[in-house]
């Protein structure tokens, strides 16, 4: 039996999303496909699969991304879906531990990739919102408040950026301890 769950996670909460997907797998609902705020599950044995997600450096159709996905699949993991540049894998727990990042440096690199993704979205929303606010005040003062939505989204994304920045700083200090 398949079950669809609609749920939203912010990009900076990718670890919470991964934890939730693993909780679902522990209950016997394993991820089989993803979409925008949509997760499709199938019934499996409770705890049969572990799930990992990652933001790729390039779009999923890029040859480098395709090679990376093939490499992960060669370890016994299944590529269950992608959304934008986010890629979702699952692997049977009987096949051993399933990690996408083998060391602190690769985790830092992944966080930096997510931070850059968020920064582009934040700056774009702030610029669009500011430009449209100025234009609205001059030309259509009745709807000048609408661009505030972009500004609020931009500021919210900046909050997420700084949240990940703290996490990356902590990982860098851990990395320095082990060096």
Short mmCIF file of N, CA and C in Angstrom, two decimals:
data_model
loop_
_atom_site.label_atom_id
_atom_site.label_comp_id
_atom_site.label_asym_id
_atom_site.label_seq_id
_atom_site.Cartn_x
_atom_site.Cartn_y
_atom_site.Cartn_z
N UNK A 1 0.84 -1.19 0.00
CA UNK A 1 0.00 0.00 0.00
C UNK A 1 0.89 1.24 0.00
N UNK A 2 0.51 2.23 -0.78
CA UNK A 2 1.24 3.49 -0.84
C UNK A 2 0.51 4.53 -0.01
N UNK A 3 1.31 5.42 0.55
CA UNK A 3 0.76 6.51 1.35
C UNK A 3 1.49 7.79 0.96
N UNK A 4 0.72 8.85 0.74
CA UNK A 4 1.29 10.16 0.41
C UNK A 4 1.12 11.08 1.60
N UNK A 5 2.19 11.76 1.96
CA UNK A 5 2.17 12.73 3.05
C UNK A 5 2.63 14.07 2.50
N UNK A 6 1.86 15.10 2.78
CA UNK A 6 2.24 16.45 2.38
C UNK A 6 2.83 17.14 3.61
N UNK A 7 4.06 17.58 3.47
CA UNK A 7 4.77 18.18 4.59
C UNK A 7 5.83 19.11 4.01
N UNK A 8 6.11 20.20 4.74
CA UNK A 8 7.09 21.16 4.24
C UNK A 8 8.27 21.29 5.20
N UNK A 9 9.45 21.33 4.63
CA UNK A 9 10.68 21.58 5.38
C UNK A 9 11.43 22.70 4.66
N UNK A 10 12.03 23.57 5.43
CA UNK A 10 12.88 24.61 4.86
C UNK A 10 14.23 23.99 4.52
N UNK A 11 14.93 24.55 3.56
CA UNK A 11 16.21 24.00 3.12
C UNK A 11 17.20 23.87 4.29
N UNK A 12 17.17 24.81 5.22
CA UNK A 12 18.11 24.77 6.34
C UNK A 12 17.72 23.73 7.38
N UNK A 13 16.56 23.12 7.24
CA UNK A 13 16.12 22.06 8.14
C UNK A 13 16.22 20.68 7.48
N UNK A 14 17.16 20.55 6.54
CA UNK A 14 17.30 19.28 5.82
C UNK A 14 17.57 18.11 6.78
N UNK A 15 18.29 18.38 7.88
CA UNK A 15 18.57 17.31 8.84
C UNK A 15 17.30 16.87 9.56
N UNK A 16 16.38 17.80 9.81
CA UNK A 16 15.09 17.43 10.41
C UNK A 16 14.25 16.62 9.42
N UNK A 17 14.32 17.01 8.14
CA UNK A 17 13.60 16.26 7.11
C UNK A 17 14.14 14.83 7.03
N UNK A 18 15.45 14.69 7.04
CA UNK A 18 16.06 13.36 6.98
C UNK A 18 15.68 12.53 8.21
N UNK A 19 15.69 13.15 9.37
CA UNK A 19 15.31 12.45 10.60
C UNK A 19 13.85 11.98 10.52
N UNK A 20 12.96 12.84 10.01
CA UNK A 20 11.55 12.48 9.87
C UNK A 20 11.38 11.31 8.90
N UNK A 21 12.11 11.36 7.78
CA UNK A 21 12.02 10.26 6.81
C UNK A 21 12.50 8.95 7.42
N UNK A 22 13.52 9.01 8.26
CA UNK A 22 14.00 7.81 8.93
C UNK A 22 13.03 7.34 10.01
N UNK A 23 12.33 8.27 10.66
CA UNK A 23 11.29 7.89 11.62
C UNK A 23 10.16 7.16 10.90
N UNK A 24 9.78 7.67 9.74
CA UNK A 24 8.74 7.01 8.95
C UNK A 24 9.18 5.60 8.55
N UNK A 25 10.45 5.46 8.14
CA UNK A 25 10.98 4.14 7.77
C UNK A 25 10.99 3.20 8.97
N UNK A 26 11.29 3.75 10.14
CA UNK A 26 11.29 2.93 11.37
C UNK A 26 9.88 2.42 11.68
N UNK A 27 8.86 3.16 11.23
CA UNK A 27 7.47 2.74 11.43
C UNK A 27 6.98 1.80 10.33
N UNK A 28 7.84 1.54 9.33
CA UNK A 28 7.45 0.65 8.24
C UNK A 28 6.93 1.37 7.02
N UNK A 29 7.18 2.67 6.91
CA UNK A 29 6.80 3.43 5.72
C UNK A 29 8.08 3.98 5.09
N UNK A 30 8.47 3.37 3.99
CA UNK A 30 9.73 3.74 3.35
C UNK A 30 9.49 4.62 2.14
N UNK A 31 10.31 5.63 2.01
CA UNK A 31 10.19 6.61 0.93
C UNK A 31 10.39 5.96 -0.43
N UNK A 32 9.49 6.26 -1.39
CA UNK A 32 9.62 5.74 -2.75
C UNK A 32 9.66 6.84 -3.80
N UNK A 33 9.15 8.05 -3.47
CA UNK A 33 9.26 9.18 -4.40
C UNK A 33 8.98 10.48 -3.64
N UNK A 34 9.45 11.60 -4.23
CA UNK A 34 9.29 12.91 -3.62
C UNK A 34 8.85 13.92 -4.66
N UNK A 35 8.28 15.01 -4.17
CA UNK A 35 7.91 16.15 -4.99
C UNK A 35 7.89 17.37 -4.10
N UNK A 36 7.34 18.47 -4.59
CA UNK A 36 7.26 19.68 -3.80
C UNK A 36 6.31 19.45 -2.62
N UNK A 37 6.86 19.41 -1.44
CA UNK A 37 6.10 19.19 -0.19
C UNK A 37 5.29 17.89 -0.22
N UNK A 38 5.76 16.89 -0.99
CA UNK A 38 5.04 15.63 -1.12
C UNK A 38 6.02 14.46 -0.99
N UNK A 39 5.64 13.54 -0.16
CA UNK A 39 6.45 12.34 0.07
C UNK A 39 5.56 11.13 -0.12
N UNK A 40 5.98 10.21 -0.97
CA UNK A 40 5.24 8.96 -1.19
C UNK A 40 6.00 7.83 -0.51
N UNK A 41 5.25 7.03 0.25
CA UNK A 41 5.82 5.93 1.01
C UNK A 41 5.15 4.63 0.61
N UNK A 42 5.89 3.52 0.82
CA UNK A 42 5.31 2.19 0.67
C UNK A 42 5.55 1.45 1.97
N UNK A 43 4.66 0.51 2.24
CA UNK A 43 4.81 -0.28 3.47
C UNK A 43 5.97 -1.26 3.28
N UNK A 44 6.86 -1.26 4.26
CA UNK A 44 7.98 -2.19 4.30
C UNK A 44 8.11 -2.68 5.74
N UNK A 45 9.06 -3.52 5.99
CA UNK A 45 9.30 -3.94 7.36
C UNK A 45 9.78 -2.74 8.16
N UNK A 46 9.31 -2.56 9.39
CA UNK A 46 9.78 -1.44 10.19
C UNK A 46 11.30 -1.45 10.33
N UNK A 47 11.90 -0.30 10.03
CA UNK A 47 13.35 -0.15 10.15
C UNK A 47 14.15 -0.84 9.06
N UNK A 48 13.50 -1.24 7.99
CA UNK A 48 14.21 -1.95 6.91
C UNK A 48 15.17 -1.03 6.16
N UNK A 49 14.80 0.25 6.04
CA UNK A 49 15.60 1.18 5.24
C UNK A 49 16.11 2.37 6.06
N UNK A 50 17.22 2.90 5.63
CA UNK A 50 17.72 4.18 6.11
C UNK A 50 17.66 5.15 4.94
N UNK A 51 17.39 6.42 5.23
CA UNK A 51 17.22 7.42 4.18
C UNK A 51 18.24 8.53 4.36
N UNK A 52 18.81 9.00 3.26
CA UNK A 52 19.73 10.13 3.28
C UNK A 52 19.34 11.10 2.16
N UNK A 53 19.54 12.40 2.43
CA UNK A 53 19.27 13.42 1.42
C UNK A 53 20.48 14.32 1.28
N UNK A 54 20.60 14.90 0.10
CA UNK A 54 21.73 15.78 -0.18
C UNK A 54 21.35 16.80 -1.24
N UNK A 55 21.91 17.99 -1.12
CA UNK A 55 21.78 19.00 -2.16
C UNK A 55 22.98 18.84 -3.09
N UNK A 56 22.72 18.49 -4.35
CA UNK A 56 23.79 18.30 -5.31
C UNK A 56 24.43 19.63 -5.70
N UNK A 57 25.67 19.57 -6.18
CA UNK A 57 26.34 20.79 -6.62
C UNK A 57 25.70 21.34 -7.88
N UNK A 58 25.26 20.44 -8.76
CA UNK A 58 24.67 20.83 -10.04
C UNK A 58 23.32 20.16 -10.19
N UNK A 59 22.57 20.56 -11.21
CA UNK A 59 21.25 19.96 -11.43
C UNK A 59 21.41 18.46 -11.66
N UNK A 60 20.37 17.73 -11.38
CA UNK A 60 20.43 16.26 -11.39
C UNK A 60 20.73 15.71 -12.79
N UNK A 61 20.42 16.45 -13.84
CA UNK A 61 20.66 15.98 -15.21
C UNK A 61 22.09 16.26 -15.68
N UNK A 62 22.87 16.99 -14.90
CA UNK A 62 24.26 17.25 -15.25
C UNK A 62 25.04 15.93 -15.21
N UNK A 63 25.94 15.71 -16.16
CA UNK A 63 26.71 14.45 -16.17
C UNK A 63 27.44 14.15 -14.85
N UNK A 64 27.96 15.18 -14.17
CA UNK A 64 28.63 14.97 -12.88
C UNK A 64 27.64 14.46 -11.84
N UNK A 65 26.45 15.03 -11.81
CA UNK A 65 25.42 14.59 -10.87
C UNK A 65 24.99 13.17 -11.18
N UNK A 66 24.81 12.87 -12.46
CA UNK A 66 24.41 11.52 -12.85
C UNK A 66 25.47 10.50 -12.43
N UNK A 67 26.76 10.84 -12.60
CA UNK A 67 27.85 9.95 -12.17
C UNK A 67 27.82 9.75 -10.66
N UNK A 68 27.57 10.83 -9.93
CA UNK A 68 27.53 10.74 -8.47
C UNK A 68 26.39 9.83 -8.02
N UNK A 69 25.21 10.01 -8.61
CA UNK A 69 24.06 9.17 -8.26
C UNK A 69 24.36 7.71 -8.58
N UNK A 70 24.98 7.45 -9.73
CA UNK A 70 25.35 6.08 -10.09
C UNK A 70 26.35 5.52 -9.07
N UNK A 71 27.28 6.34 -8.62
CA UNK A 71 28.26 5.89 -7.63
C UNK A 71 27.55 5.49 -6.33
N UNK A 72 26.63 6.33 -5.85
CA UNK A 72 25.91 6.03 -4.61
C UNK A 72 25.09 4.75 -4.80
N UNK A 73 24.48 4.60 -5.97
CA UNK A 73 23.69 3.38 -6.24
C UNK A 73 24.59 2.14 -6.27
N UNK A 74 25.85 2.30 -6.67
CA UNK A 74 26.76 1.16 -6.72
C UNK A 74 27.10 0.64 -5.32
N UNK A 75 26.80 1.44 -4.29
CA UNK A 75 27.02 1.00 -2.91
C UNK A 75 25.83 0.22 -2.36
N UNK A 76 24.78 0.08 -3.18
CA UNK A 76 23.60 -0.66 -2.75
C UNK A 76 22.43 0.23 -2.39
N UNK A 77 22.62 1.54 -2.48
CA UNK A 77 21.52 2.48 -2.19
C UNK A 77 20.63 2.64 -3.41
N UNK A 78 19.39 2.99 -3.15
CA UNK A 78 18.44 3.28 -4.24
C UNK A 78 18.23 4.79 -4.31
N UNK A 79 18.25 5.32 -5.51
CA UNK A 79 17.90 6.72 -5.73
C UNK A 79 16.38 6.76 -5.87
N UNK A 80 15.69 7.30 -4.85
CA UNK A 80 14.22 7.24 -4.87
C UNK A 80 13.58 8.49 -5.42
N UNK A 81 14.35 9.56 -5.59
CA UNK A 81 13.75 10.76 -6.17
C UNK A 81 14.61 11.99 -6.01
N UNK A 82 14.20 13.01 -6.74
CA UNK A 82 14.87 14.31 -6.65
C UNK A 82 13.81 15.40 -6.69
N UNK A 83 14.16 16.50 -6.10
CA UNK A 83 13.34 17.71 -6.22
C UNK A 83 14.32 18.87 -6.31
N UNK A 84 14.24 19.59 -7.42
CA UNK A 84 15.24 20.60 -7.76
C UNK A 84 16.61 19.92 -7.72
N UNK A 85 17.52 20.39 -6.88
CA UNK A 85 18.84 19.76 -6.76
C UNK A 85 18.94 18.83 -5.57
N UNK A 86 17.84 18.65 -4.84
CA UNK A 86 17.84 17.74 -3.69
C UNK A 86 17.68 16.32 -4.20
N UNK A 87 18.50 15.42 -3.69
CA UNK A 87 18.44 14.02 -4.10
C UNK A 87 18.20 13.16 -2.85
N UNK A 88 17.34 12.15 -3.01
CA UNK A 88 16.92 11.28 -1.91
C UNK A 88 17.33 9.84 -2.21
N UNK A 89 17.99 9.23 -1.22
CA UNK A 89 18.42 7.84 -1.34
C UNK A 89 17.88 7.03 -0.18
N UNK A 90 17.70 5.74 -0.42
CA UNK A 90 17.39 4.83 0.67
C UNK A 90 18.25 3.58 0.49
N UNK A 91 18.55 2.95 1.61
CA UNK A 91 19.38 1.75 1.57
C UNK A 91 18.93 0.81 2.68
N UNK A 92 18.93 -0.47 2.37
CA UNK A 92 18.55 -1.47 3.39
C UNK A 92 19.56 -1.43 4.52
N UNK A 93 19.05 -1.43 5.74
CA UNK A 93 19.93 -1.37 6.91
C UNK A 93 20.75 -2.64 7.06
N UNK A 94 20.26 -3.75 6.50
CA UNK A 94 21.03 -4.99 6.58
C UNK A 94 22.32 -4.90 5.78
N UNK A 95 22.41 -3.92 4.88
CA UNK A 95 23.63 -3.73 4.07
C UNK A 95 24.69 -2.91 4.80
N UNK A 96 24.41 -2.51 6.04
CA UNK A 96 25.39 -1.75 6.83
C UNK A 96 25.03 -0.28 6.94
N UNK A 97 25.93 0.46 7.60
CA UNK A 97 25.72 1.90 7.79
C UNK A 97 25.60 2.61 6.45
N UNK A 98 24.79 3.66 6.45
CA UNK A 98 24.56 4.43 5.23
C UNK A 98 24.79 5.90 5.51
N UNK A 99 25.92 6.39 5.08
CA UNK A 99 26.27 7.80 5.23
C UNK A 99 26.69 8.34 3.88
N UNK A 100 26.32 9.57 3.59
CA UNK A 100 26.76 10.21 2.35
C UNK A 100 28.04 11.01 2.56
N UNK A 101 28.30 11.39 3.80
CA UNK A 101 29.46 12.23 4.10
C UNK A 101 30.39 11.45 5.00
N UNK A 102 31.59 11.20 4.52
CA UNK A 102 32.53 10.34 5.25
C UNK A 102 33.36 11.08 6.28
N UNK A 103 33.39 12.40 6.21
CA UNK A 103 34.21 13.15 7.16
C UNK A 103 33.61 14.54 7.39
N UNK A 104 34.22 15.27 8.31
CA UNK A 104 33.72 16.60 8.65
C UNK A 104 33.85 17.56 7.47
N UNK A 105 34.94 17.45 6.72
CA UNK A 105 35.16 18.34 5.57
C UNK A 105 34.03 18.22 4.54
N UNK A 106 33.56 16.99 4.28
CA UNK A 106 32.47 16.81 3.31
C UNK A 106 31.15 17.35 3.86
N UNK A 107 30.96 17.26 5.18
CA UNK A 107 29.75 17.85 5.79
C UNK A 107 29.79 19.37 5.68
N UNK A 108 30.96 19.95 5.92
CA UNK A 108 31.12 21.41 5.80
C UNK A 108 30.85 21.85 4.36
N UNK A 109 31.38 21.09 3.41
CA UNK A 109 31.16 21.41 1.99
C UNK A 109 29.67 21.37 1.64
N UNK A 110 28.97 20.38 2.19
CA UNK A 110 27.53 20.27 1.93
C UNK A 110 26.77 21.46 2.54
N UNK A 111 27.10 21.81 3.77
CA UNK A 111 26.45 22.96 4.41
C UNK A 111 26.72 24.24 3.61
N UNK A 112 27.93 24.41 3.12
CA UNK A 112 28.28 25.59 2.32
C UNK A 112 27.45 25.62 1.05
N UNK A 113 27.25 24.46 0.43
CA UNK A 113 26.43 24.39 -0.79
C UNK A 113 25.00 24.81 -0.50
N UNK A 114 24.44 24.36 0.62
CA UNK A 114 23.07 24.74 0.99
C UNK A 114 23.02 26.23 1.31
N UNK A 115 24.03 26.72 2.03
CA UNK A 115 24.06 28.15 2.39
C UNK A 115 24.10 29.02 1.14
N UNK A 116 24.90 28.63 0.15
CA UNK A 116 24.97 29.40 -1.10
C UNK A 116 23.62 29.39 -1.83
N UNK A 117 22.96 28.25 -1.82
CA UNK A 117 21.64 28.11 -2.43
C UNK A 117 20.64 29.06 -1.76
N UNK A 118 20.66 29.07 -0.43
CA UNK A 118 19.75 29.93 0.34
C UNK A 118 20.09 31.40 0.14
N UNK A 119 21.38 31.72 0.10
CA UNK A 119 21.81 33.11 -0.06
C UNK A 119 21.31 33.69 -1.38
N UNK A 120 21.39 32.91 -2.45
CA UNK A 120 20.89 33.38 -3.75
C UNK A 120 19.39 33.67 -3.66
N UNK A 121 18.64 32.78 -3.05
CA UNK A 121 17.19 32.99 -2.91
C UNK A 121 16.89 34.21 -2.03
N UNK A 122 17.64 34.37 -0.95
CA UNK A 122 17.42 35.50 -0.04
C UNK A 122 17.69 36.82 -0.73
N UNK A 123 18.83 36.92 -1.38
CA UNK A 123 19.20 38.18 -2.05
C UNK A 123 18.22 38.49 -3.17
N UNK A 124 17.83 37.49 -3.95
CA UNK A 124 16.86 37.71 -5.03
C UNK A 124 15.54 38.24 -4.47
N UNK A 125 15.04 37.63 -3.39
CA UNK A 125 13.78 38.09 -2.80
C UNK A 125 13.91 39.50 -2.23
N UNK A 126 15.03 39.79 -1.60
CA UNK A 126 15.22 41.13 -1.04
C UNK A 126 15.31 42.19 -2.14
N UNK A 127 16.03 41.89 -3.22
CA UNK A 127 16.14 42.85 -4.33
C UNK A 127 14.80 43.04 -5.04
N UNK A 128 14.10 41.96 -5.30
CA UNK A 128 12.79 42.05 -5.97
C UNK A 128 11.82 42.81 -5.08
N UNK A 129 11.79 42.47 -3.80
CA UNK A 129 10.88 43.15 -2.87
C UNK A 129 11.17 44.63 -2.75
N UNK A 130 12.45 44.98 -2.64
CA UNK A 130 12.83 46.39 -2.51
C UNK A 130 12.50 47.16 -3.79
N UNK A 131 12.86 46.57 -4.92
CA UNK A 131 12.57 47.23 -6.20
C UNK A 131 11.08 47.41 -6.42
N UNK A 132 10.31 46.39 -6.14
CA UNK A 132 8.86 46.49 -6.33
C UNK A 132 8.21 47.42 -5.31
N UNK A 133 8.77 47.52 -4.11
CA UNK A 133 8.24 48.46 -3.11
C UNK A 133 8.43 49.89 -3.60
N UNK A 134 9.63 50.18 -4.07
CA UNK A 134 9.91 51.54 -4.58
C UNK A 134 9.02 51.84 -5.77
N UNK A 135 8.92 50.91 -6.70
CA UNK A 135 8.08 51.08 -7.87
C UNK A 135 6.60 51.23 -7.48
N UNK A 136 6.16 50.42 -6.51
CA UNK A 136 4.76 50.48 -6.08
C UNK A 136 4.41 51.79 -5.40
N UNK A 137 5.32 52.29 -4.58
CA UNK A 137 5.07 53.56 -3.89
C UNK A 137 4.94 54.69 -4.90
N UNK A 138 5.76 54.64 -5.94
CA UNK A 138 5.74 55.70 -6.95
C UNK A 138 4.53 55.56 -7.87
N UNK A 139 4.26 54.35 -8.35
CA UNK A 139 3.25 54.15 -9.39
C UNK A 139 1.88 53.66 -8.89
N UNK A 140 1.86 52.77 -7.92
CA UNK A 140 0.60 52.20 -7.45
C UNK A 140 0.64 52.09 -5.93
N UNK A 141 0.47 53.19 -5.24
CA UNK A 141 0.62 53.16 -3.78
C UNK A 141 -0.38 52.24 -3.07
N UNK A 142 -1.51 51.91 -3.71
CA UNK A 142 -2.51 51.05 -3.07
C UNK A 142 -2.00 49.63 -2.84
N UNK A 143 -1.06 49.15 -3.66
CA UNK A 143 -0.56 47.78 -3.50
C UNK A 143 0.92 47.75 -3.13
N UNK A 144 1.42 48.84 -2.61
CA UNK A 144 2.84 48.92 -2.26
C UNK A 144 3.23 47.92 -1.17
N UNK A 145 2.25 47.41 -0.43
CA UNK A 145 2.54 46.45 0.64
C UNK A 145 2.84 45.04 0.10
N UNK A 146 2.38 44.70 -1.11
CA UNK A 146 2.56 43.35 -1.65
C UNK A 146 4.02 42.93 -1.76
N UNK A 147 4.91 43.81 -2.21
CA UNK A 147 6.32 43.39 -2.29
C UNK A 147 6.94 43.07 -0.92
N UNK A 148 6.26 43.45 0.14
CA UNK A 148 6.76 43.12 1.47
C UNK A 148 6.84 41.61 1.67
N UNK A 149 6.04 40.88 0.92
CA UNK A 149 6.08 39.42 1.00
C UNK A 149 7.48 38.93 0.61
N UNK A 150 8.01 39.49 -0.50
CA UNK A 150 9.37 39.13 -0.92
C UNK A 150 10.40 39.52 0.13
N UNK A 151 10.24 40.67 0.71
CA UNK A 151 11.19 41.13 1.71
C UNK A 151 11.16 40.21 2.93
N UNK A 152 9.97 39.86 3.38
CA UNK A 152 9.84 38.96 4.53
C UNK A 152 10.46 37.59 4.21
N UNK A 153 10.18 37.06 3.02
CA UNK A 153 10.78 35.77 2.62
C UNK A 153 12.30 35.87 2.56
N UNK A 154 12.79 36.97 2.03
CA UNK A 154 14.24 37.18 1.96
C UNK A 154 14.88 37.23 3.34
N UNK A 155 14.24 37.94 4.26
CA UNK A 155 14.76 38.02 5.63
C UNK A 155 14.69 36.66 6.33
N UNK A 156 13.61 35.93 6.08
CA UNK A 156 13.46 34.60 6.66
C UNK A 156 14.56 33.67 6.14
N UNK A 157 14.84 33.75 4.84
CA UNK A 157 15.90 32.93 4.26
C UNK A 157 17.26 33.31 4.85
N UNK A 158 17.47 34.60 5.10
CA UNK A 158 18.72 35.03 5.73
C UNK A 158 18.85 34.44 7.13
N UNK A 159 17.74 34.35 7.84
CA UNK A 159 17.74 33.72 9.17
C UNK A 159 18.20 32.27 9.04
N UNK A 160 17.67 31.56 8.05
CA UNK A 160 18.08 30.17 7.81
C UNK A 160 19.55 30.08 7.44
N UNK A 161 20.02 31.04 6.66
CA UNK A 161 21.43 31.08 6.28
C UNK A 161 22.32 31.19 7.52
N UNK A 162 21.96 32.09 8.43
CA UNK A 162 22.76 32.28 9.64
C UNK A 162 22.65 31.07 10.58
N UNK A 163 21.51 30.41 10.55
CA UNK A 163 21.33 29.19 11.35
C UNK A 163 22.32 28.12 10.87
N UNK A 164 22.43 27.95 9.55
CA UNK A 164 23.38 26.98 9.00
C UNK A 164 24.82 27.45 9.21
N UNK A 165 25.02 28.75 9.20
CA UNK A 165 26.35 29.30 9.42
C UNK A 165 26.88 28.90 10.80
N UNK A 166 26.01 28.95 11.80
CA UNK A 166 26.40 28.53 13.15
C UNK A 166 26.76 27.04 13.17
N UNK A 167 25.98 26.24 12.48
CA UNK A 167 26.24 24.80 12.42
C UNK A 167 27.58 24.53 11.72
N UNK A 168 27.84 25.26 10.64
CA UNK A 168 29.10 25.09 9.91
C UNK A 168 30.30 25.53 10.77
N UNK A 169 30.12 26.63 11.51
CA UNK A 169 31.19 27.12 12.39
C UNK A 169 31.53 26.06 13.45
N UNK A 170 30.51 25.43 13.99
CA UNK A 170 30.72 24.38 14.99
C UNK A 170 31.48 23.20 14.38
N UNK A 171 31.10 22.80 13.16
CA UNK A 171 31.81 21.71 12.49
C UNK A 171 33.27 22.08 12.21
N UNK A 172 33.49 23.33 11.83
CA UNK A 172 34.87 23.76 11.56
C UNK A 172 35.71 23.72 12.83
N UNK A 173 35.13 24.08 13.96
CA UNK A 173 35.89 24.01 15.22
C UNK A 173 36.17 22.55 15.59
N UNK A 174 35.22 21.65 15.32
CA UNK A 174 35.45 20.22 15.54
C UNK A 174 36.56 19.71 14.63
N UNK A 175 36.55 20.20 13.39
CA UNK A 175 37.56 19.78 12.42
C UNK A 175 38.95 20.22 12.90
N UNK A 176 39.04 21.42 13.45
CA UNK A 176 40.33 21.92 13.94
C UNK A 176 40.84 21.10 15.12
N UNK A 177 39.92 20.60 15.93
CA UNK A 177 40.32 19.77 17.08
C UNK A 177 40.97 18.47 16.60
N UNK A 178 40.42 17.89 15.53
CA UNK A 178 40.92 16.61 15.04
C UNK A 178 42.15 16.72 14.16
N UNK A 179 42.51 17.95 13.78
CA UNK A 179 43.69 18.11 12.91
C UNK A 179 44.96 18.18 13.68
#
